[in-house]
GROMACS .gro file of C-alpha atoms in nm:
model
  390
    1UNK     CA    1  -0.634   2.791  -1.172
    2UNK     CA    2  -0.471   2.959  -1.467
    3UNK     CA    3  -0.126   3.013  -1.609
    4UNK     CA    4   0.130   2.786  -1.763
    5UNK     CA    5   0.142   2.420  -1.665
    6UNK     CA    6   0.384   2.345  -1.385
    7UNK     CA    7   0.700   2.176  -1.506
    8UNK     CA    8   0.706   1.824  -1.363
    9UNK     CA    9   0.992   1.580  -1.334
   10UNK     CA   10   0.946   1.213  -1.248
   11UNK     CA   11   1.170   0.965  -1.070
   12UNK     CA   12   1.072   0.603  -1.141
   13UNK     CA   13   0.771   0.492  -1.341
   14UNK     CA   14   0.951   0.380  -1.656
   15UNK     CA   15   0.915   0.071  -1.872
   16UNK     CA   16   0.743  -0.216  -1.691
   17UNK     CA   17   0.613   0.002  -1.406
   18UNK     CA   18   0.243   0.019  -1.325
   19UNK     CA   19   0.189   0.323  -1.109
   20UNK     CA   20   0.404   0.563  -1.311
   21UNK     CA   21   0.155   0.576  -1.597
   22UNK     CA   22  -0.126   0.634  -1.348
   23UNK     CA   23   0.059   0.930  -1.196
   24UNK     CA   24   0.132   1.078  -1.539
   25UNK     CA   25  -0.232   1.049  -1.643
   26UNK     CA   26  -0.350   1.203  -1.316
   27UNK     CA   27  -0.099   1.487  -1.338
   28UNK     CA   28  -0.203   1.595  -1.686
   29UNK     CA   29  -0.580   1.534  -1.658
   30UNK     CA   30  -0.662   1.891  -1.553
   31UNK     CA   31  -0.379   2.055  -1.748
   32UNK     CA   32  -0.185   2.173  -1.444
   33UNK     CA   33   0.139   1.988  -1.519
   34UNK     CA   34   0.360   1.911  -1.814
   35UNK     CA   35   0.614   1.629  -1.783
   36UNK     CA   36   0.944   1.778  -1.899
   37UNK     CA   37   1.212   1.566  -1.731
   38UNK     CA   38   1.263   1.223  -1.585
   39UNK     CA   39   1.495   0.965  -1.435
   40UNK     CA   40   1.254   0.685  -1.501
   41UNK     CA   41   1.436   0.371  -1.393
   42UNK     CA   42   1.710   0.251  -1.160
   43UNK     CA   43   1.889   0.112  -1.467
   44UNK     CA   44   2.043   0.400  -1.668
   45UNK     CA   45   1.986   0.234  -2.006
   46UNK     CA   46   1.622   0.163  -1.921
   47UNK     CA   47   1.580   0.513  -1.783
   48UNK     CA   48   1.695   0.669  -2.109
   49UNK     CA   49   1.484   0.431  -2.319
   50UNK     CA   50   1.179   0.511  -2.107
   51UNK     CA   51   1.239   0.881  -2.159
   52UNK     CA   52   1.245   0.831  -2.534
   53UNK     CA   53   0.919   0.635  -2.513
   54UNK     CA   54   0.755   0.932  -2.344
   55UNK     CA   55   0.902   1.186  -2.585
   56UNK     CA   56   1.128   1.356  -2.336
   57UNK     CA   57   1.413   1.554  -2.493
   58UNK     CA   58   1.748   1.379  -2.465
   59UNK     CA   59   1.895   1.650  -2.244
   60UNK     CA   60   1.616   1.605  -1.988
   61UNK     CA   61   1.599   1.227  -1.987
   62UNK     CA   62   1.846   1.144  -1.714
   63UNK     CA   63   2.021   0.815  -1.632
   64UNK     CA   64   1.989   0.864  -1.256
   65UNK     CA   65   1.788   1.079  -1.017
   66UNK     CA   66   2.110   1.240  -0.895
   67UNK     CA   67   2.192   1.345  -1.250
   68UNK     CA   68   1.840   1.483  -1.287
   69UNK     CA   69   1.867   1.695  -0.973
   70UNK     CA   70   2.207   1.827  -1.078
   71UNK     CA   71   2.094   1.891  -1.435
   72UNK     CA   72   1.778   2.074  -1.334
   73UNK     CA   73   1.952   2.291  -1.075
   74UNK     CA   74   2.202   2.392  -1.344
   75UNK     CA   75   1.918   2.545  -1.545
   76UNK     CA   76   1.791   2.900  -1.490
   77UNK     CA   77   1.525   2.913  -1.218
   78UNK     CA   78   1.244   2.974  -1.466
   79UNK     CA   79   1.339   2.673  -1.679
   80UNK     CA   80   1.398   2.401  -1.417
   81UNK     CA   81   1.125   2.172  -1.293
   82UNK     CA   82   0.876   2.312  -1.042
   83UNK     CA   83   0.799   1.975  -0.883
   84UNK     CA   84   0.915   1.615  -0.882
   85UNK     CA   85   0.688   1.310  -0.871
   86UNK     CA   86   0.848   1.012  -0.693
   87UNK     CA   87   0.699   0.679  -0.804
   88UNK     CA   88   0.980   0.438  -0.717
   89UNK     CA   89   0.963   0.138  -0.485
   90UNK     CA   90   0.944   0.251  -0.123
   91UNK     CA   91   1.312   0.230  -0.033
   92UNK     CA   92   1.400   0.513  -0.272
   93UNK     CA   93   1.139   0.760  -0.146
   94UNK     CA   94   1.349   0.903   0.135
   95UNK     CA   95   1.679   0.985  -0.038
   96UNK     CA   96   1.508   1.127  -0.347
   97UNK     CA   97   1.246   1.327  -0.158
   98UNK     CA   98   1.502   1.466   0.084
   99UNK     CA   99   1.740   1.579  -0.189
  100UNK     CA  100   1.477   1.752  -0.403
  101UNK     CA  101   1.300   1.913  -0.106
  102UNK     CA  102   1.630   2.045   0.029
  103UNK     CA  103   1.698   2.194  -0.314
  104UNK     CA  104   1.370   2.387  -0.304
  105UNK     CA  105   1.181   2.169  -0.551
  106UNK     CA  106   0.823   2.075  -0.459
  107UNK     CA  107   0.762   1.704  -0.401
  108UNK     CA  108   0.475   1.468  -0.481
  109UNK     CA  109   0.560   1.127  -0.336
  110UNK     CA  110   0.389   0.791  -0.354
  111UNK     CA  111   0.294   0.612  -0.031
  112UNK     CA  112   0.393   0.482   0.214
  113UNK     CA  113   0.617   0.783   0.263
  114UNK     CA  114   0.941   0.623   0.387
  115UNK     CA  115   1.064   0.320   0.583
  116UNK     CA  116   1.101   0.468   0.932
  117UNK     CA  117   0.975   0.748   1.155
  118UNK     CA  118   1.334   0.870   1.183
  119UNK     CA  119   1.338   0.930   0.808
  120UNK     CA  120   0.991   1.088   0.819
  121UNK     CA  121   1.092   1.327   1.098
  122UNK     CA  122   1.401   1.427   0.904
  123UNK     CA  123   1.186   1.505   0.601
  124UNK     CA  124   0.957   1.718   0.818
  125UNK     CA  125   1.259   1.920   0.932
  126UNK     CA  126   1.392   1.959   0.578
  127UNK     CA  127   1.056   2.075   0.444
  128UNK     CA  128   1.009   2.324   0.728
  129UNK     CA  129   1.346   2.470   0.634
  130UNK     CA  130   1.293   2.478   0.258
  131UNK     CA  131   0.924   2.572   0.257
  132UNK     CA  132   0.830   2.346  -0.034
  133UNK     CA  133   0.491   2.186  -0.091
  134UNK     CA  134   0.506   1.816  -0.013
  135UNK     CA  135   0.212   1.594  -0.112
  136UNK     CA  136   0.173   1.220  -0.050
  137UNK     CA  137  -0.050   1.036  -0.295
  138UNK     CA  138  -0.305   0.869  -0.073
  139UNK     CA  139  -0.522   0.896  -0.380
  140UNK     CA  140  -0.847   0.762  -0.237
  141UNK     CA  141  -0.895   1.088  -0.048
  142UNK     CA  142  -0.959   1.250  -0.387
  143UNK     CA  143  -1.302   1.096  -0.441
  144UNK     CA  144  -1.579   1.358  -0.423
  145UNK     CA  145  -1.793   1.152  -0.186
  146UNK     CA  146  -1.501   1.099   0.050
  147UNK     CA  147  -1.465   1.477   0.066
  148UNK     CA  148  -1.837   1.504   0.133
  149UNK     CA  149  -1.812   1.239   0.405
  150UNK     CA  150  -1.531   1.435   0.570
  151UNK     CA  151  -1.743   1.750   0.563
  152UNK     CA  152  -2.045   1.565   0.707
  153UNK     CA  153  -1.839   1.444   1.002
  154UNK     CA  154  -1.681   1.787   1.056
  155UNK     CA  155  -2.024   1.952   1.051
  156UNK     CA  156  -2.152   1.713   1.319
  157UNK     CA  157  -2.410   1.551   1.093
  158UNK     CA  158  -2.328   1.209   1.236
  159UNK     CA  159  -2.306   1.336   1.591
  160UNK     CA  160  -2.027   1.211   1.816
  161UNK     CA  161  -1.836   0.936   1.635
  162UNK     CA  162  -1.854   0.597   1.806
  163UNK     CA  163  -1.729   0.339   1.558
  164UNK     CA  164  -1.510   0.335   1.248
  165UNK     CA  165  -1.471   0.026   1.028
  166UNK     CA  166  -1.224   0.042   0.739
  167UNK     CA  167  -1.143  -0.259   0.520
  168UNK     CA  168  -0.913  -0.316   0.224
  169UNK     CA  169  -0.955  -0.654   0.055
  170UNK     CA  170  -0.734  -0.785  -0.228
  171UNK     CA  171  -0.652  -1.133  -0.354
  172UNK     CA  172  -0.372  -1.082  -0.603
  173UNK     CA  173  -0.101  -1.217  -0.369
  174UNK     CA  174  -0.290  -1.534  -0.272
  175UNK     CA  175  -0.011  -1.737  -0.436
  176UNK     CA  176   0.368  -1.700  -0.437
  177UNK     CA  177   0.355  -1.454  -0.725
  178UNK     CA  178   0.690  -1.302  -0.630
  179UNK     CA  179   0.859  -1.627  -0.737
  180UNK     CA  180   0.693  -1.611  -1.080
  181UNK     CA  181   0.871  -1.311  -1.231
  182UNK     CA  182   0.614  -1.053  -1.115
  183UNK     CA  183   0.795  -0.722  -1.072
  184UNK     CA  184   0.513  -0.573  -0.865
  185UNK     CA  185   0.495  -0.870  -0.631
  186UNK     CA  186   0.873  -0.901  -0.607
  187UNK     CA  187   0.950  -0.561  -0.458
  188UNK     CA  188   0.633  -0.541  -0.246
  189UNK     CA  189   0.726  -0.861  -0.062
  190UNK     CA  190   1.094  -0.769  -0.019
  191UNK     CA  191   1.167  -0.605   0.320
  192UNK     CA  192   1.470  -0.422   0.178
  193UNK     CA  193   1.255  -0.237  -0.074
  194UNK     CA  194   0.903  -0.244   0.071
  195UNK     CA  195   0.990  -0.185   0.435
  196UNK     CA  196   0.897  -0.367   0.753
  197UNK     CA  197   0.540  -0.446   0.649
  198UNK     CA  198   0.367  -0.611   0.355
  199UNK     CA  199  -0.010  -0.576   0.327
  200UNK     CA  200  -0.017  -0.331   0.618
  201UNK     CA  201   0.232  -0.102   0.446
  202UNK     CA  202   0.096  -0.138   0.094
  203UNK     CA  203  -0.279  -0.112   0.154
  204UNK     CA  204  -0.326  -0.086   0.531
  205UNK     CA  205  -0.163   0.256   0.510
  206UNK     CA  206  -0.434   0.361   0.263
  207UNK     CA  207  -0.701   0.239   0.504
  208UNK     CA  208  -0.551   0.429   0.797
  209UNK     CA  209  -0.528   0.747   0.595
  210UNK     CA  210  -0.885   0.719   0.465
  211UNK     CA  211  -1.027   0.674   0.815
  212UNK     CA  212  -0.820   0.961   0.953
  213UNK     CA  213  -0.909   1.194   0.665
  214UNK     CA  214  -1.284   1.139   0.697
  215UNK     CA  215  -1.318   1.128   1.074
  216UNK     CA  216  -1.037   1.352   1.195
  217UNK     CA  217  -0.996   1.113   1.487
  218UNK     CA  218  -0.654   1.057   1.644
  219UNK     CA  219  -0.539   0.704   1.723
  220UNK     CA  220  -0.468   0.635   2.087
  221UNK     CA  221  -0.385   0.264   2.095
  222UNK     CA  222  -0.407  -0.047   1.877
  223UNK     CA  223  -0.414  -0.424   1.904
  224UNK     CA  224  -0.284  -0.589   1.586
  225UNK     CA  225  -0.269  -0.941   1.447
  226UNK     CA  226  -0.052  -0.984   1.136
  227UNK     CA  227  -0.019  -1.309   0.944
  228UNK     CA  228   0.190  -1.438   0.656
  229UNK     CA  229  -0.016  -1.710   0.488
  230UNK     CA  230   0.188  -1.781   0.174
  231UNK     CA  231   0.484  -2.012   0.253
  232UNK     CA  232   0.823  -1.848   0.203
  233UNK     CA  233   0.689  -1.494   0.202
  234UNK     CA  234   0.891  -1.258   0.422
  235UNK     CA  235   0.627  -0.997   0.502
  236UNK     CA  236   0.267  -1.003   0.624
  237UNK     CA  237  -0.006  -1.059   0.368
  238UNK     CA  238  -0.303  -1.026   0.605
  239UNK     CA  239  -0.378  -0.800   0.899
  240UNK     CA  240  -0.652  -0.720   1.151
  241UNK     CA  241  -0.620  -0.423   1.385
  242UNK     CA  242  -0.845  -0.306   1.669
  243UNK     CA  243  -0.838   0.071   1.710
  244UNK     CA  244  -0.898   0.297   2.007
  245UNK     CA  245  -0.929   0.668   1.935
  246UNK     CA  246  -0.878   0.967   2.160
  247UNK     CA  247  -1.219   1.069   2.290
  248UNK     CA  248  -1.354   0.716   2.319
  249UNK     CA  249  -1.441   0.606   1.966
  250UNK     CA  250  -1.351   0.250   1.866
  251UNK     CA  251  -1.259   0.102   1.530
  252UNK     CA  252  -1.149  -0.194   1.324
  253UNK     CA  253  -0.902  -0.194   1.037
  254UNK     CA  254  -0.869  -0.499   0.813
  255UNK     CA  255  -0.635  -0.544   0.519
  256UNK     CA  256  -0.551  -0.853   0.319
  257UNK     CA  257  -0.391  -0.942  -0.013
  258UNK     CA  258  -0.469  -1.316   0.000
  259UNK     CA  259  -0.850  -1.308  -0.016
  260UNK     CA  260  -0.913  -1.506  -0.333
  261UNK     CA  261  -1.151  -1.330  -0.571
  262UNK     CA  262  -1.120  -0.985  -0.417
  263UNK     CA  263  -0.992  -0.711  -0.647
  264UNK     CA  264  -0.960  -0.367  -0.486
  265UNK     CA  265  -1.233  -0.358  -0.224
  266UNK     CA  266  -1.162  -0.060   0.000
  267UNK     CA  267  -1.459   0.016   0.227
  268UNK     CA  268  -1.530   0.271   0.497
  269UNK     CA  269  -1.812   0.282   0.750
  270UNK     CA  270  -1.849   0.552   1.014
  271UNK     CA  271  -2.113   0.550   1.287
  272UNK     CA  272  -2.201   0.833   1.524
  273UNK     CA  273  -2.471   0.912   1.776
  274UNK     CA  274  -2.689   1.072   1.509
  275UNK     CA  275  -2.620   0.867   1.198
  276UNK     CA  276  -2.389   0.654   0.990
  277UNK     CA  277  -2.237   0.640   0.644
  278UNK     CA  278  -2.099   0.367   0.422
  279UNK     CA  279  -1.878   0.398   0.110
  280UNK     CA  280  -1.703   0.149  -0.119
  281UNK     CA  281  -1.416   0.229  -0.356
  282UNK     CA  282  -1.539  -0.025  -0.612
  283UNK     CA  283  -1.867   0.172  -0.636
  284UNK     CA  284  -1.733   0.518  -0.551
  285UNK     CA  285  -2.006   0.737  -0.694
  286UNK     CA  286  -2.258   0.633  -0.428
  287UNK     CA  287  -2.260   0.658  -0.051
  288UNK     CA  288  -2.525   0.550   0.199
  289UNK     CA  289  -2.624   0.785   0.477
  290UNK     CA  290  -2.843   0.655   0.759
  291UNK     CA  291  -2.976   0.928   0.990
  292UNK     CA  292  -3.090   0.821   1.336
  293UNK     CA  293  -3.453   0.924   1.290
  294UNK     CA  294  -3.500   0.906   0.915
  295UNK     CA  295  -3.494   0.676   0.616
  296UNK     CA  296  -3.176   0.543   0.460
  297UNK     CA  297  -3.048   0.787   0.197
  298UNK     CA  298  -2.841   0.723  -0.114
  299UNK     CA  299  -2.605   1.011  -0.193
  300UNK     CA  300  -2.459   1.025  -0.543
  301UNK     CA  301  -2.168   1.213  -0.697
  302UNK     CA  302  -2.233   1.529  -0.893
  303UNK     CA  303  -2.540   1.648  -0.704
  304UNK     CA  304  -2.602   2.002  -0.584
  305UNK     CA  305  -2.670   1.889  -0.229
  306UNK     CA  306  -2.310   1.779  -0.178
  307UNK     CA  307  -2.057   1.996   0.003
  308UNK     CA  308  -1.862   2.263  -0.189
  309UNK     CA  309  -1.540   2.059  -0.161
  310UNK     CA  310  -1.712   1.755  -0.313
  311UNK     CA  311  -1.853   1.965  -0.596
  312UNK     CA  312  -1.514   2.123  -0.661
  313UNK     CA  313  -1.369   1.772  -0.704
  314UNK     CA  314  -1.628   1.683  -0.971
  315UNK     CA  315  -1.577   1.731  -1.343
  316UNK     CA  316  -1.879   1.583  -1.521
  317UNK     CA  317  -2.256   1.569  -1.459
  318UNK     CA  318  -2.424   1.320  -1.231
  319UNK     CA  319  -2.472   0.971  -1.374
  320UNK     CA  320  -2.144   0.975  -1.566
  321UNK     CA  321  -1.897   0.762  -1.367
  322UNK     CA  322  -1.595   0.938  -1.224
  323UNK     CA  323  -1.351   0.709  -1.051
  324UNK     CA  324  -0.990   0.615  -0.980
  325UNK     CA  325  -0.799   0.836  -1.225
  326UNK     CA  326  -1.011   1.141  -1.151
  327UNK     CA  327  -0.967   1.094  -0.775
  328UNK     CA  328  -0.592   1.059  -0.827
  329UNK     CA  329  -0.598   1.375  -1.039
  330UNK     CA  330  -0.772   1.564  -0.759
  331UNK     CA  331  -0.468   1.504  -0.537
  332UNK     CA  332  -0.235   1.634  -0.809
  333UNK     CA  333  -0.463   1.934  -0.868
  334UNK     CA  334  -0.467   2.012  -0.497
  335UNK     CA  335  -0.089   2.009  -0.488
  336UNK     CA  336  -0.075   2.227  -0.801
  337UNK     CA  337  -0.296   2.489  -0.637
  338UNK     CA  338  -0.073   2.491  -0.329
  339UNK     CA  339   0.241   2.524  -0.544
  340UNK     CA  340   0.096   2.805  -0.754
  341UNK     CA  341  -0.018   2.988  -0.443
  342UNK     CA  342   0.339   2.975  -0.307
  343UNK     CA  343   0.478   3.100  -0.637
  344UNK     CA  344   0.224   3.384  -0.658
  345UNK     CA  345   0.242   3.487  -0.293
  346UNK     CA  346  -0.127   3.429  -0.223
  347UNK     CA  347  -0.342   3.205  -0.008
  348UNK     CA  348  -0.445   2.879  -0.178
  349UNK     CA  349  -0.810   2.813  -0.257
  350UNK     CA  350  -0.923   2.591   0.034
  351UNK     CA  351  -1.171   2.403  -0.185
  352UNK     CA  352  -0.901   2.304  -0.435
  353UNK     CA  353  -0.578   2.277  -0.235
  354UNK     CA  354  -0.684   1.953  -0.068
  355UNK     CA  355  -0.419   1.683  -0.069
  356UNK     CA  356  -0.254   1.446   0.180
  357UNK     CA  357   0.040   1.625   0.337
  358UNK     CA  358   0.384   1.525   0.457
  359UNK     CA  359   0.236   1.509   0.808
  360UNK     CA  360  -0.021   1.256   0.684
  361UNK     CA  361   0.262   1.050   0.537
  362UNK     CA  362   0.467   1.066   0.856
  363UNK     CA  363   0.167   0.960   1.065
  364UNK     CA  364   0.114   0.669   0.826
  365UNK     CA  365   0.473   0.550   0.877
  366UNK     CA  366   0.421   0.567   1.254
  367UNK     CA  367   0.102   0.360   1.216
  368UNK     CA  368   0.288   0.092   1.019
  369UNK     CA  369   0.561   0.075   1.282
  370UNK     CA  370   0.317   0.052   1.570
  371UNK     CA  371   0.109  -0.213   1.394
  372UNK     CA  372   0.416  -0.434   1.347
  373UNK     CA  373   0.522  -0.366   1.706
  374UNK     CA  374   0.177  -0.459   1.835
  375UNK     CA  375   0.164  -0.779   1.630
  376UNK     CA  376   0.500  -0.887   1.769
  377UNK     CA  377   0.411  -0.801   2.128
  378UNK     CA  378   0.230  -1.007   2.390
  379UNK     CA  379   0.066  -0.692   2.527
  380UNK     CA  380  -0.302  -0.645   2.453
  381UNK     CA  381  -0.274  -0.277   2.360
  382UNK     CA  382   0.011  -0.074   2.208
  383UNK     CA  383   0.029   0.303   2.239
  384UNK     CA  384  -0.015   0.445   1.885
  385UNK     CA  385  -0.036   0.818   1.949
  386UNK     CA  386   0.146   1.039   1.700
  387UNK     CA  387   0.232   1.405   1.696
  388UNK     CA  388   0.455   1.599   1.463
  389UNK     CA  389   0.799   1.669   1.612
  390UNK     CA  390   0.862   2.030   1.709
   0.00000   0.00000   0.00000
C-alpha cells in the first residue's frame, strides 16, 4: 500500500489502560495510520491528560467520544479522521461503534463486539447502510502460521475435518484480583461492563474465532459447562464446551482464567481424514503438521513453502521471532487495505485485506449467548447455529 497514513482516532486506551497502547503500536507498525485524535478516557480530565501524554493537539484531544464525533464531523472531509479505534471496556463498544459507523467513519473495534445479538444485528444493519469498513480485533488470526493453517484446510490438505480442539489457558484471575484495585480485573468481572460472560467472553470468544477462521466450520450445537471458582465473583472464570459442527465434525473448546501458572496459552489442533496440525500462541512461529502417510513435519514462519497469505503477513526473515504485536498489526493492516480500496474505488488486495469482520464479531456474540444458555440449561445440547440477518 502507498499514500498518506490514514487518520486514526481512538476512543478509550488512555492512562492506566493496557490494550490501548497495544492497539496504537499495532496501528503504526506498518505506517498505515497516524493517530490524530482521541477521547481516551471516560473521565474528561483524564481523557485530556492522556491526549497530552500522546502529543495530540489540544483541539483534537476530546473530553468525551460524543465531543470527538461532533468535532471531527465539523472538519472538512479531507481533514477528519478516516477511522476510529474503539478500545474501551465492552459496554461502550455498541454506542460508540454505532455512532461512528452511522456517520460514515470506518470502525476498528476490540472484542467481544457488543453485549447482545440484538446490538450486533443493529450494527450489521447500520454498516450495510453506511458502507464503512468494520474490523473486529480478534488479533490471533493475524499470525502467519494461522493464515497458512487456514489455507491448508481450505485446500483440502487435511482431508475432511473430523475433530477440532481449541484451548485458552490463563491463571491471572486465580484469586479475587478485582477486590485488590486491579482495573483490568475489575471491569472484566463486572456484568454491567463485561457482559453476560467472564472467561467465555474475554478469551473463549478468541478461541471460537480462531477455530472458525482456520476450519471454516459452522457450529451446529454445543454442550457447555461454566464454573465460577473464585468466591464472590459474579461471572464465570472457567468453561468447557463440546462442539458439534455442520457436516459431522466434532470439537472441544476450553477456556479458563484460574489455572495457576498459565500465562496466555492459546492452542489449536485440527484433525482431518488425511492429516492434522497443531499450533500454540506461546510458540507461534512453529506449527506441527502430521500427514496420514508421512513423517511429522515442523513448519516455521518465514519459509517459502508457506501459502502466499502467510508470506504476505511476514516482515522479517525466518529465525527472527515475529509474534503478538506483529500479528495484531496484520489485522490493522488488513483493515487499512480495505479502507484504502474503498476510498480509491478499487478491489482490495485479497492477500492483505484479511481481518475479522463485523460478521465474525456478531457470530462471536451469538456464541457467548448460546454458551451461557447451554450452561444454564438441563438439556444436553443447545442449538448454536448462526446466520447473518437479512
